[in-house]
Amino acid sequence: MTNFKNTLNTRTNHIPFLDLKLINRNYEKSINEVLAKKISSGWYILGEEVKKFENSFADYCGTKYCIGVANGLDALMLLFKASGFPKGSEVLVPSNTYIASILAISLAGLTPVLVEPDINSYLIDPKKIEEKITENTKAILAVHLYGKCCEMELINEIAKKNNLKVFEDAAQSHGAMYLNKKAGSLSDGAGFSFYPTKNLGAMGDAGAITTNDDNLASKIRELRNYGSAEKYIFGEQGINSRLDEMQAAILNVKLPDLDQDNKIRRSIAKRYLTEIQNTLINLPFEGTIDDDAWHLFVIRTDDRNKLREYLMHHNVGTDVHYPVPPHKQSAYKEWNNDSFPISEKIHKEIISLPLNATLTEEEVSYIIEKINLYK
């Protein structure tokens, strides 16, 4: 076990919120080897590494198909475009989410309709979904925020009752479980991001779609490649959104360790949940702790800036996911005067603590100690 003092010296007397250099250090030799091999192969787009990753990640998620794309935003947008909904159709999406969840709907020519989250889970509240359904509603986007799966059984029941499609924004839930099934296999299709900070992170932008739908998978493969199923023949107006061979090779190196990394994240989350005892801190809902991927450990407090400054003074980095709710963003001015009080409360109070597989027991103990001493 690394001595805490030495760890702080290694980290320049500071525990960062996230240290990607340290996270990737263990893979450096393997990644250099696969990249050197790939460079010498002369094949850089839609080659063997992409095929290998698509097959491996589909097996991992428990789906028939995985289609690699350029990033998580494209993954969601292509899901909606491939579904063939009439232009302007409504898609229900949580009001508490990263902007990409909503941009994907808009970029596909559809209309996002915001639904408030549950204050305990921070996820879309199934009890509030049906009141937002209209004759123009075609789908529900369930966002597995922070690594916790939405209540998919209830959401799928609502969708079936109202003849709607269900999609997952699984950008933060690699390896998360729900009723013994992995995120990405709980709906008609799911979009993943492999942005470097994710539980399964590339070294650049990368994404994928998982689905069991034969037609949807075929359509997405066309749309990601300019709308072409056959070289120089274009049956659809598609886009250029292909997972490249270099990023696929990196993901192939990292995927076998994902479950072990998530196990470490869960152990740290359990310590935070059981050992942080400060009435000024609202801890996340722990009902599914052993199923969650714990991409982020998000707490709430009345004076966020005060707590962040206090922790920074004690050499602990934090982040905020996310400070401004989507309906208050200039990108969606038409919503700026709308009221979503639960989302607004969440976005005003949340702070993300360090949580990743490189943290030592001593660092976790130090973070817990400082939070418990906060007044």
mmCIF file of C-alpha atoms in Angstrom:
data_model
loop_
_atom_site.group_PDB
_atom_site.id
_atom_site.type_symbol
_atom_site.label_atom_id
_atom_site.label_comp_id
_atom_site.label_asym_id
_atom_site.label_seq_id
_atom_site.Cartn_x
_atom_site.Cartn_y
_atom_site.Cartn_z
ATOM 1 C CA MET A 1 0.000 0.000 0.000
ATOM 2 C CA THR A 2 1.339 3.405 -0.979
ATOM 3 C CA ASN A 3 2.110 5.703 1.935
ATOM 4 C CA PHE A 4 -0.204 8.736 1.824
ATOM 5 C CA LYS A 5 2.654 11.215 2.256
ATOM 6 C CA ASN A 6 4.506 9.645 -0.648
ATOM 7 C CA THR A 7 1.340 9.615 -2.729
ATOM 8 C CA LEU A 8 0.868 13.322 -2.135
ATOM 9 C CA ASN A 9 4.470 13.928 -3.169
ATOM 10 C CA THR A 10 3.869 11.864 -6.309
ATOM 11 C CA ARG A 11 0.813 13.989 -7.044
ATOM 12 C CA THR A 12 2.667 17.206 -6.196
ATOM 13 C CA ASN A 13 0.974 17.553 -2.782
ATOM 14 C CA HIS A 14 -2.474 17.516 -4.352
ATOM 15 C CA ILE A 15 -5.213 14.953 -4.954
ATOM 16 C CA PRO A 16 -6.653 15.971 -8.335
ATOM 17 C CA PHE A 17 -10.232 15.337 -9.240
ATOM 18 C CA LEU A 18 -8.995 13.090 -12.057
ATOM 19 C CA ASP A 19 -5.475 12.199 -13.222
ATOM 20 C CA LEU A 20 -5.720 10.783 -16.740
ATOM 21 C CA LYS A 21 -1.963 10.486 -17.070
ATOM 22 C CA LEU A 22 -1.842 8.201 -14.031
ATOM 23 C CA ILE A 23 -4.898 6.243 -15.174
ATOM 24 C CA ASN A 24 -3.324 5.516 -18.553
ATOM 25 C CA ARG A 25 0.179 4.809 -17.257
ATOM 26 C CA ASN A 26 -0.609 1.131 -16.607
ATOM 27 C CA TYR A 27 -1.621 0.694 -20.249
ATOM 28 C CA GLU A 28 1.276 2.593 -21.805
ATOM 29 C CA LYS A 29 3.339 -0.405 -22.938
ATOM 30 C CA SER A 30 0.366 -2.335 -24.347
ATOM 31 C CA ILE A 31 -1.061 0.723 -26.094
ATOM 32 C CA ASN A 32 2.283 1.620 -27.661
ATOM 33 C CA GLU A 33 2.573 -1.923 -28.996
ATOM 34 C CA VAL A 34 -0.893 -2.039 -30.579
ATOM 35 C CA LEU A 35 -0.552 1.456 -32.035
ATOM 36 C CA ALA A 36 2.827 0.630 -33.570
ATOM 37 C CA LYS A 37 1.321 -2.476 -35.129
ATOM 38 C CA LYS A 38 -1.656 -0.516 -36.406
ATOM 39 C CA ILE A 39 0.513 2.249 -37.876
ATOM 40 C CA SER A 40 2.595 -0.293 -39.784
ATOM 41 C CA SER A 41 -0.544 -2.031 -41.089
ATOM 42 C CA GLY A 42 -1.537 0.875 -43.323
ATOM 43 C CA TRP A 43 -5.273 0.414 -42.524
ATOM 44 C CA TYR A 44 -6.673 3.172 -40.322
ATOM 45 C CA ILE A 45 -10.456 3.368 -40.874
ATOM 46 C CA LEU A 46 -13.039 0.595 -40.242
ATOM 47 C CA GLY A 47 -10.497 -2.193 -40.006
ATOM 48 C CA GLU A 48 -9.837 -5.183 -37.773
ATOM 49 C CA GLU A 49 -9.496 -3.225 -34.505
ATOM 50 C CA VAL A 50 -12.938 -1.669 -34.962
ATOM 51 C CA LYS A 51 -14.466 -5.061 -35.795
ATOM 52 C CA LYS A 52 -12.798 -6.591 -32.749
ATOM 53 C CA PHE A 53 -14.052 -3.847 -30.459
ATOM 54 C CA GLU A 54 -17.574 -3.919 -31.877
ATOM 55 C CA ASN A 55 -17.784 -7.661 -31.300
ATOM 56 C CA SER A 56 -16.208 -7.510 -27.840
ATOM 57 C CA PHE A 57 -18.317 -4.606 -26.588
ATOM 58 C CA ALA A 58 -21.529 -6.141 -27.931
ATOM 59 C CA ASP A 59 -20.666 -9.333 -26.042
ATOM 60 C CA TYR A 60 -19.825 -7.314 -22.945
ATOM 61 C CA CYS A 61 -23.135 -5.427 -23.000
ATOM 62 C CA GLY A 62 -25.155 -8.481 -23.970
ATOM 63 C CA THR A 63 -26.422 -7.163 -27.311
ATOM 64 C CA LYS A 64 -26.383 -8.497 -30.867
ATOM 65 C CA TYR A 65 -24.731 -5.415 -32.294
ATOM 66 C CA CYS A 66 -22.265 -2.655 -31.497
ATOM 67 C CA ILE A 67 -21.535 0.018 -34.085
ATOM 68 C CA GLY A 68 -18.508 2.203 -33.463
ATOM 69 C CA VAL A 69 -18.886 5.920 -34.181
ATOM 70 C CA ALA A 70 -16.854 9.083 -33.705
ATOM 71 C CA ASN A 71 -18.258 10.213 -30.338
ATOM 72 C CA GLY A 72 -21.113 9.925 -27.892
ATOM 73 C CA LEU A 73 -23.130 12.812 -29.330
ATOM 74 C CA ASP A 74 -23.101 11.204 -32.768
ATOM 75 C CA ALA A 75 -24.082 7.873 -31.222
ATOM 76 C CA LEU A 76 -27.298 9.337 -29.812
ATOM 77 C CA MET A 77 -28.027 11.483 -32.849
ATOM 78 C CA LEU A 78 -27.609 8.510 -35.215
ATOM 79 C CA LEU A 79 -29.959 6.429 -33.060
ATOM 80 C CA PHE A 80 -32.662 9.026 -33.568
ATOM 81 C CA LYS A 81 -31.959 9.570 -37.282
ATOM 82 C CA ALA A 82 -31.964 5.834 -37.973
ATOM 83 C CA SER A 83 -35.322 5.429 -36.238
ATOM 84 C CA GLY A 84 -37.059 7.392 -38.992
ATOM 85 C CA PHE A 85 -39.304 9.523 -36.800
ATOM 86 C CA PRO A 86 -41.147 12.333 -38.633
ATOM 87 C CA LYS A 87 -39.397 15.682 -38.425
ATOM 88 C CA GLY A 88 -40.351 17.567 -35.262
ATOM 89 C CA SER A 89 -41.461 14.458 -33.365
ATOM 90 C CA GLU A 90 -41.091 14.751 -29.598
ATOM 91 C CA VAL A 91 -38.567 12.867 -27.504
ATOM 92 C CA LEU A 92 -38.840 12.934 -23.704
ATOM 93 C CA VAL A 93 -35.499 13.610 -22.013
ATOM 94 C CA PRO A 94 -34.555 14.456 -18.414
ATOM 95 C CA SER A 95 -34.138 18.120 -17.557
ATOM 96 C CA ASN A 96 -31.105 17.114 -15.468
ATOM 97 C CA THR A 97 -28.507 15.916 -17.955
ATOM 98 C CA TYR A 98 -25.472 16.944 -19.961
ATOM 99 C CA ILE A 99 -26.368 19.096 -22.960
ATOM 100 C CA ALA A 100 -25.345 16.357 -25.434
ATOM 101 C CA SER A 101 -28.437 14.322 -24.522
ATOM 102 C CA ILE A 102 -30.604 17.176 -25.745
ATOM 103 C CA LEU A 103 -28.429 18.314 -28.658
ATOM 104 C CA ALA A 104 -28.647 14.819 -30.168
ATOM 105 C CA ILE A 105 -32.426 15.096 -30.342
ATOM 106 C CA SER A 106 -32.295 18.556 -31.902
ATOM 107 C CA LEU A 107 -29.595 17.595 -34.419
ATOM 108 C CA ALA A 108 -31.762 14.694 -35.561
ATOM 109 C CA GLY A 109 -34.543 17.167 -36.416
ATOM 110 C CA LEU A 110 -36.667 16.186 -33.430
ATOM 111 C CA THR A 111 -38.095 18.131 -30.495
ATOM 112 C CA PRO A 112 -36.751 17.560 -26.962
ATOM 113 C CA VAL A 113 -39.337 17.679 -24.181
ATOM 114 C CA LEU A 114 -37.896 18.038 -20.685
ATOM 115 C CA VAL A 115 -38.995 15.848 -17.781
ATOM 116 C CA GLU A 116 -37.948 16.548 -14.187
ATOM 117 C CA PRO A 117 -35.682 14.098 -12.330
ATOM 118 C CA ASP A 118 -36.122 12.384 -8.990
ATOM 119 C CA ILE A 119 -34.313 14.466 -6.342
ATOM 120 C CA ASN A 120 -32.791 11.336 -4.762
ATOM 121 C CA SER A 121 -31.476 9.520 -7.823
ATOM 122 C CA TYR A 122 -31.005 12.596 -10.073
ATOM 123 C CA LEU A 123 -32.454 10.449 -12.903
ATOM 124 C CA ILE A 124 -35.601 10.974 -14.966
ATOM 125 C CA ASP A 125 -38.640 10.451 -12.740
ATOM 126 C CA PRO A 126 -40.912 7.773 -14.293
ATOM 127 C CA LYS A 127 -43.871 9.213 -12.384
ATOM 128 C CA LYS A 128 -43.531 12.431 -14.381
ATOM 129 C CA ILE A 129 -43.166 10.859 -17.825
ATOM 130 C CA GLU A 130 -46.762 10.114 -18.796
ATOM 131 C CA GLU A 131 -47.965 13.657 -18.168
ATOM 132 C CA LYS A 132 -45.556 14.846 -20.895
ATOM 133 C CA ILE A 133 -46.649 12.339 -23.544
ATOM 134 C CA THR A 134 -48.613 13.777 -26.490
ATOM 135 C CA GLU A 135 -49.718 12.459 -29.862
ATOM 136 C CA ASN A 136 -46.375 13.704 -31.230
ATOM 137 C CA THR A 137 -44.220 11.803 -28.719
ATOM 138 C CA LYS A 138 -42.185 9.017 -30.341
ATOM 139 C CA ALA A 139 -39.489 8.078 -27.820
ATOM 140 C CA ILE A 140 -38.065 8.346 -24.317
ATOM 141 C CA LEU A 141 -34.360 8.922 -23.750
ATOM 142 C CA ALA A 142 -33.322 7.440 -20.415
ATOM 143 C CA VAL A 143 -30.036 9.001 -19.281
ATOM 144 C CA HIS A 144 -28.044 6.784 -16.903
ATOM 145 C CA LEU A 145 -26.435 9.785 -15.245
ATOM 146 C CA TYR A 146 -23.326 9.428 -13.051
ATOM 147 C CA GLY A 147 -23.218 5.635 -13.667
ATOM 148 C CA LYS A 148 -26.642 4.722 -12.207
ATOM 149 C CA CYS A 149 -29.257 3.046 -14.406
ATOM 150 C CA CYS A 150 -32.713 4.564 -14.688
ATOM 151 C CA GLU A 151 -35.794 2.623 -13.597
ATOM 152 C CA MET A 152 -35.906 0.844 -16.934
ATOM 153 C CA GLU A 153 -38.589 -1.697 -16.075
ATOM 154 C CA LEU A 154 -41.127 1.036 -15.372
ATOM 155 C CA ILE A 155 -39.926 3.225 -18.256
ATOM 156 C CA ASN A 156 -40.240 0.337 -20.714
ATOM 157 C CA GLU A 157 -43.735 -0.425 -19.407
ATOM 158 C CA ILE A 158 -44.792 3.186 -19.992
ATOM 159 C CA ALA A 159 -43.271 3.107 -23.472
ATOM 160 C CA LYS A 160 -45.004 -0.135 -24.414
ATOM 161 C CA LYS A 161 -48.331 1.196 -23.175
ATOM 162 C CA ASN A 162 -47.942 4.321 -25.324
ATOM 163 C CA ASN A 163 -46.256 2.694 -28.346
ATOM 164 C CA LEU A 164 -42.981 4.569 -27.836
ATOM 165 C CA LYS A 165 -39.354 3.664 -28.460
ATOM 166 C CA VAL A 166 -36.896 3.767 -25.564
ATOM 167 C CA PHE A 167 -33.228 4.672 -25.942
ATOM 168 C CA GLU A 168 -30.441 4.853 -23.373
ATOM 169 C CA ASP A 169 -27.868 7.593 -23.014
ATOM 170 C CA ALA A 170 -25.220 5.279 -21.568
ATOM 171 C CA ALA A 171 -22.326 7.727 -21.877
ATOM 172 C CA GLN A 172 -21.612 7.484 -18.127
ATOM 173 C CA SER A 173 -22.687 3.920 -17.408
ATOM 174 C CA HIS A 174 -20.169 1.492 -18.914
ATOM 175 C CA GLY A 175 -20.667 -1.754 -16.991
ATOM 176 C CA ALA A 176 -23.593 -0.553 -14.879
ATOM 177 C CA MET A 177 -26.210 -3.214 -14.145
ATOM 178 C CA TYR A 178 -29.992 -3.262 -13.895
ATOM 179 C CA LEU A 179 -31.857 -6.478 -13.010
ATOM 180 C CA ASN A 180 -28.796 -8.529 -13.993
ATOM 181 C CA LYS A 181 -28.490 -6.883 -17.402
ATOM 182 C CA LYS A 182 -25.877 -4.343 -18.448
ATOM 183 C CA ALA A 183 -26.555 -0.781 -19.508
ATOM 184 C CA GLY A 184 -26.801 -0.692 -23.269
ATOM 185 C CA SER A 185 -29.038 -3.760 -23.407
ATOM 186 C CA LEU A 186 -32.079 -2.334 -21.628
ATOM 187 C CA SER A 187 -33.884 -0.626 -24.508
ATOM 188 C CA ASP A 188 -34.251 -0.378 -28.288
ATOM 189 C CA GLY A 189 -30.753 1.066 -28.533
ATOM 190 C CA ALA A 190 -28.089 2.876 -26.539
ATOM 191 C CA GLY A 191 -25.428 5.485 -27.186
ATOM 192 C CA PHE A 192 -22.029 5.301 -25.464
ATOM 193 C CA SER A 193 -19.206 7.817 -25.213
ATOM 194 C CA PHE A 194 -15.592 6.783 -24.729
ATOM 195 C CA TYR A 195 -14.344 10.305 -24.000
ATOM 196 C CA PRO A 196 -11.044 9.997 -22.051
ATOM 197 C CA THR A 197 -12.668 10.680 -18.656
ATOM 198 C CA LYS A 198 -15.201 7.825 -18.919
ATOM 199 C CA ASN A 199 -14.926 4.529 -17.032
ATOM 200 C CA LEU A 200 -13.896 3.072 -20.392
ATOM 201 C CA GLY A 201 -12.023 5.946 -21.976
ATOM 202 C CA ALA A 202 -10.200 6.313 -25.272
ATOM 203 C CA MET A 203 -7.398 8.828 -25.857
ATOM 204 C CA GLY A 204 -9.560 11.115 -27.918
ATOM 205 C CA ASP A 205 -13.198 11.206 -28.981
ATOM 206 C CA ALA A 206 -14.915 7.879 -29.603
ATOM 207 C CA GLY A 207 -18.399 6.411 -29.266
ATOM 208 C CA ALA A 208 -20.620 3.438 -30.031
ATOM 209 C CA ILE A 209 -24.219 2.303 -30.340
ATOM 210 C CA THR A 210 -25.531 -1.001 -29.004
ATOM 211 C CA THR A 211 -28.795 -2.598 -30.079
ATOM 212 C CA ASN A 212 -30.561 -5.898 -30.731
ATOM 213 C CA ASP A 213 -32.540 -4.443 -33.629
ATOM 214 C CA ASP A 214 -31.325 -5.802 -36.998
ATOM 215 C CA ASN A 215 -32.806 -2.973 -39.061
ATOM 216 C CA LEU A 216 -31.629 -0.244 -36.703
ATOM 217 C CA ALA A 217 -28.069 -1.599 -36.696
ATOM 218 C CA SER A 218 -27.989 -1.827 -40.489
ATOM 219 C CA LYS A 219 -29.306 1.711 -40.899
ATOM 220 C CA ILE A 220 -26.799 3.133 -38.413
ATOM 221 C CA ARG A 221 -23.887 1.437 -40.193
ATOM 222 C CA GLU A 222 -24.971 3.205 -43.375
ATOM 223 C CA LEU A 223 -25.579 6.583 -41.781
ATOM 224 C CA ARG A 224 -22.203 6.670 -39.961
ATOM 225 C CA ASN A 225 -20.462 6.173 -43.330
ATOM 226 C CA TYR A 226 -22.006 8.987 -45.413
ATOM 227 C CA GLY A 227 -25.152 6.896 -45.951
ATOM 228 C CA SER A 228 -23.282 4.186 -47.812
ATOM 229 C CA ALA A 229 -23.756 0.434 -47.467
ATOM 230 C CA GLU A 230 -21.743 -0.190 -50.632
ATOM 231 C CA LYS A 231 -18.644 1.760 -51.665
ATOM 232 C CA TYR A 232 -19.541 4.904 -53.623
ATOM 233 C CA ILE A 233 -23.267 4.045 -53.478
ATOM 234 C CA PHE A 234 -25.277 6.330 -51.177
ATOM 235 C CA GLY A 235 -28.808 5.329 -50.295
ATOM 236 C CA GLU A 236 -29.175 7.818 -47.432
ATOM 237 C CA GLN A 237 -27.958 11.296 -46.543
ATOM 238 C CA GLY A 238 -25.543 10.217 -43.839
ATOM 239 C CA ILE A 239 -22.596 11.716 -41.990
ATOM 240 C CA ASN A 240 -18.939 10.874 -41.439
ATOM 241 C CA SER A 241 -18.872 9.402 -37.943
ATOM 242 C CA ARG A 242 -16.618 6.367 -37.748
ATOM 243 C CA LEU A 243 -14.701 4.998 -34.778
ATOM 244 C CA ASP A 244 -11.109 5.066 -36.007
ATOM 245 C CA GLU A 245 -8.701 2.149 -35.733
ATOM 246 C CA MET A 246 -6.352 3.883 -33.270
ATOM 247 C CA GLN A 247 -9.041 4.595 -30.692
ATOM 248 C CA ALA A 248 -10.560 1.147 -31.194
ATOM 249 C CA ALA A 249 -7.146 -0.413 -30.528
ATOM 250 C CA ILE A 250 -6.837 1.540 -27.281
ATOM 251 C CA LEU A 251 -10.330 0.504 -26.213
ATOM 252 C CA ASN A 252 -9.506 -3.125 -26.976
ATOM 253 C CA VAL A 253 -6.576 -2.887 -24.553
ATOM 254 C CA LYS A 254 -8.689 -1.342 -21.801
ATOM 255 C CA LEU A 255 -11.998 -3.217 -22.063
ATOM 256 C CA PRO A 256 -10.817 -6.390 -20.232
ATOM 257 C CA ASP A 257 -10.098 -4.288 -17.101
ATOM 258 C CA LEU A 258 -13.426 -2.413 -17.038
ATOM 259 C CA ASP A 259 -15.185 -4.661 -14.524
ATOM 260 C CA GLN A 260 -12.221 -4.626 -12.147
ATOM 261 C CA ASP A 261 -11.975 -0.839 -12.362
ATOM 262 C CA ASN A 262 -15.695 -0.563 -11.650
ATOM 263 C CA LYS A 263 -15.254 -2.878 -8.661
ATOM 264 C CA ILE A 264 -12.658 -0.473 -7.248
ATOM 265 C CA ARG A 265 -14.976 2.470 -7.883
ATOM 266 C CA ARG A 266 -17.744 0.678 -5.979
ATOM 267 C CA SER A 267 -15.473 0.020 -3.034
ATOM 268 C CA ILE A 268 -14.530 3.707 -2.852
ATOM 269 C CA ALA A 269 -18.181 4.726 -3.181
ATOM 270 C CA LYS A 270 -19.091 2.397 -0.304
ATOM 271 C CA ARG A 271 -16.470 4.064 1.879
ATOM 272 C CA TYR A 272 -17.771 7.529 1.023
ATOM 273 C CA LEU A 273 -21.357 6.447 1.702
ATOM 274 C CA THR A 274 -20.624 4.824 5.055
ATOM 275 C CA GLU A 275 -17.830 7.032 6.409
ATOM 276 C CA ILE A 276 -18.855 10.549 5.359
ATOM 277 C CA GLN A 277 -20.927 11.752 8.286
ATOM 278 C CA ASN A 278 -21.576 15.447 8.001
ATOM 279 C CA THR A 279 -25.071 16.894 8.217
ATOM 280 C CA LEU A 280 -24.088 19.619 5.731
ATOM 281 C CA ILE A 281 -23.566 16.988 3.039
ATOM 282 C CA ASN A 282 -26.297 15.194 1.087
ATOM 283 C CA LEU A 283 -24.947 11.849 -0.096
ATOM 284 C CA PRO A 284 -26.173 10.109 -3.274
ATOM 285 C CA PHE A 285 -28.840 7.436 -3.172
ATOM 286 C CA GLU A 286 -27.187 4.104 -2.359
ATOM 287 C CA GLY A 287 -29.982 1.663 -3.164
ATOM 288 C CA THR A 288 -28.167 0.069 -6.116
ATOM 289 C CA ILE A 289 -24.572 0.556 -5.026
ATOM 290 C CA ASP A 290 -23.346 -2.825 -6.297
ATOM 291 C CA ASP A 291 -24.985 -2.328 -9.698
ATOM 292 C CA ASP A 292 -23.860 1.242 -10.362
ATOM 293 C CA ALA A 293 -20.765 1.998 -12.422
ATOM 294 C CA TRP A 294 -20.038 5.050 -10.207
ATOM 295 C CA HIS A 295 -18.706 7.175 -13.024
ATOM 296 C CA LEU A 296 -19.102 10.101 -10.640
ATOM 297 C CA PHE A 297 -19.696 10.420 -6.903
ATOM 298 C CA VAL A 298 -21.946 13.452 -6.617
ATOM 299 C CA ILE A 299 -22.863 15.079 -3.312
ATOM 300 C CA ARG A 300 -24.993 18.154 -2.603
ATOM 301 C CA THR A 301 -24.540 21.013 -0.170
ATOM 302 C CA ASP A 302 -26.173 24.411 0.314
ATOM 303 C CA ASP A 303 -22.998 26.438 -0.243
ATOM 304 C CA ARG A 304 -21.135 24.669 -3.028
ATOM 305 C CA ASN A 305 -18.452 27.293 -3.544
ATOM 306 C CA LYS A 306 -17.575 27.319 0.155
ATOM 307 C CA LEU A 307 -17.085 23.541 0.219
ATOM 308 C CA ARG A 308 -15.060 23.525 -3.003
ATOM 309 C CA GLU A 309 -12.778 26.273 -1.697
ATOM 310 C CA TYR A 310 -12.371 24.433 1.608
ATOM 311 C CA LEU A 311 -11.395 21.191 -0.132
ATOM 312 C CA MET A 312 -9.058 22.980 -2.510
ATOM 313 C CA HIS A 313 -7.372 24.609 0.511
ATOM 314 C CA HIS A 314 -6.789 21.061 1.762
ATOM 315 C CA ASN A 315 -5.409 19.935 -1.628
ATOM 316 C CA VAL A 316 -8.469 17.982 -2.779
ATOM 317 C CA GLY A 317 -9.731 18.658 -6.294
ATOM 318 C CA THR A 318 -13.432 18.589 -7.151
ATOM 319 C CA ASP A 319 -15.620 19.287 -10.167
ATOM 320 C CA VAL A 320 -19.246 20.234 -10.871
ATOM 321 C CA HIS A 321 -21.380 18.072 -13.187
ATOM 322 C CA TYR A 322 -23.075 20.376 -14.182
ATOM 323 C CA PRO A 323 -23.322 23.991 -12.992
ATOM 324 C CA VAL A 324 -26.039 25.229 -15.382
ATOM 325 C CA PRO A 325 -29.129 23.154 -16.314
ATOM 326 C CA PRO A 326 -29.923 22.745 -20.025
ATOM 327 C CA HIS A 327 -33.025 24.928 -19.902
ATOM 328 C CA LYS A 328 -30.928 27.872 -18.688
ATOM 329 C CA GLN A 329 -28.363 27.585 -21.495
ATOM 330 C CA SER A 330 -28.253 30.188 -24.277
ATOM 331 C CA ALA A 331 -28.335 27.355 -26.813
ATOM 332 C CA TYR A 332 -31.988 26.844 -25.840
ATOM 333 C CA LYS A 333 -33.190 30.399 -25.278
ATOM 334 C CA GLU A 334 -36.803 29.314 -25.760
ATOM 335 C CA TRP A 335 -36.589 27.497 -22.417
ATOM 336 C CA ASN A 336 -34.777 30.161 -20.406
ATOM 337 C CA ASN A 337 -37.932 31.375 -18.622
ATOM 338 C CA ASP A 338 -39.221 27.863 -17.933
ATOM 339 C CA SER A 339 -39.117 26.476 -14.420
ATOM 340 C CA PHE A 340 -37.698 23.065 -13.537
ATOM 341 C CA PRO A 341 -37.128 23.522 -9.804
ATOM 342 C CA ILE A 342 -35.736 20.065 -9.064
ATOM 343 C CA SER A 343 -33.125 20.332 -11.801
ATOM 344 C CA GLU A 344 -32.295 23.864 -10.731
ATOM 345 C CA LYS A 345 -31.750 22.730 -7.143
ATOM 346 C CA ILE A 346 -29.508 19.865 -8.257
ATOM 347 C CA HIS A 347 -27.416 22.033 -10.547
ATOM 348 C CA LYS A 348 -27.029 24.666 -7.822
ATOM 349 C CA GLU A 349 -25.848 22.278 -5.097
ATOM 350 C CA ILE A 350 -23.897 19.392 -6.639
ATOM 351 C CA ILE A 351 -20.171 18.676 -6.306
ATOM 352 C CA SER A 352 -18.288 15.663 -7.665
ATOM 353 C CA LEU A 353 -15.621 14.109 -5.433
ATOM 354 C CA PRO A 354 -12.548 12.253 -6.740
ATOM 355 C CA LEU A 355 -13.505 8.686 -7.665
ATOM 356 C CA ASN A 356 -11.350 6.453 -9.848
ATOM 357 C CA ALA A 357 -9.250 3.316 -9.673
ATOM 358 C CA THR A 358 -5.954 5.182 -9.035
ATOM 359 C CA LEU A 359 -7.013 6.538 -5.635
ATOM 360 C CA THR A 360 -5.262 4.910 -2.685
ATOM 361 C CA GLU A 361 -6.960 3.941 0.563
ATOM 362 C CA GLU A 362 -5.004 6.719 2.284
ATOM 363 C CA GLU A 363 -6.220 9.317 -0.184
ATOM 364 C CA VAL A 364 -9.818 8.209 0.251
ATOM 365 C CA SER A 365 -9.400 8.358 4.039
ATOM 366 C CA TYR A 366 -7.941 11.853 3.758
ATOM 367 C CA ILE A 367 -10.851 13.080 1.609
ATOM 368 C CA ILE A 368 -13.389 11.599 4.035
ATOM 369 C CA GLU A 369 -11.598 13.135 7.025
ATOM 370 C CA LYS A 370 -11.587 16.610 5.507
ATOM 371 C CA ILE A 371 -15.247 16.446 4.515
ATOM 372 C CA ASN A 372 -16.249 15.319 8.002
ATOM 373 C CA LEU A 373 -14.343 18.268 9.488
ATOM 374 C CA TYR A 374 -16.075 20.753 7.192
ATOM 375 C CA LYS A 375 -18.271 23.269 9.046
#
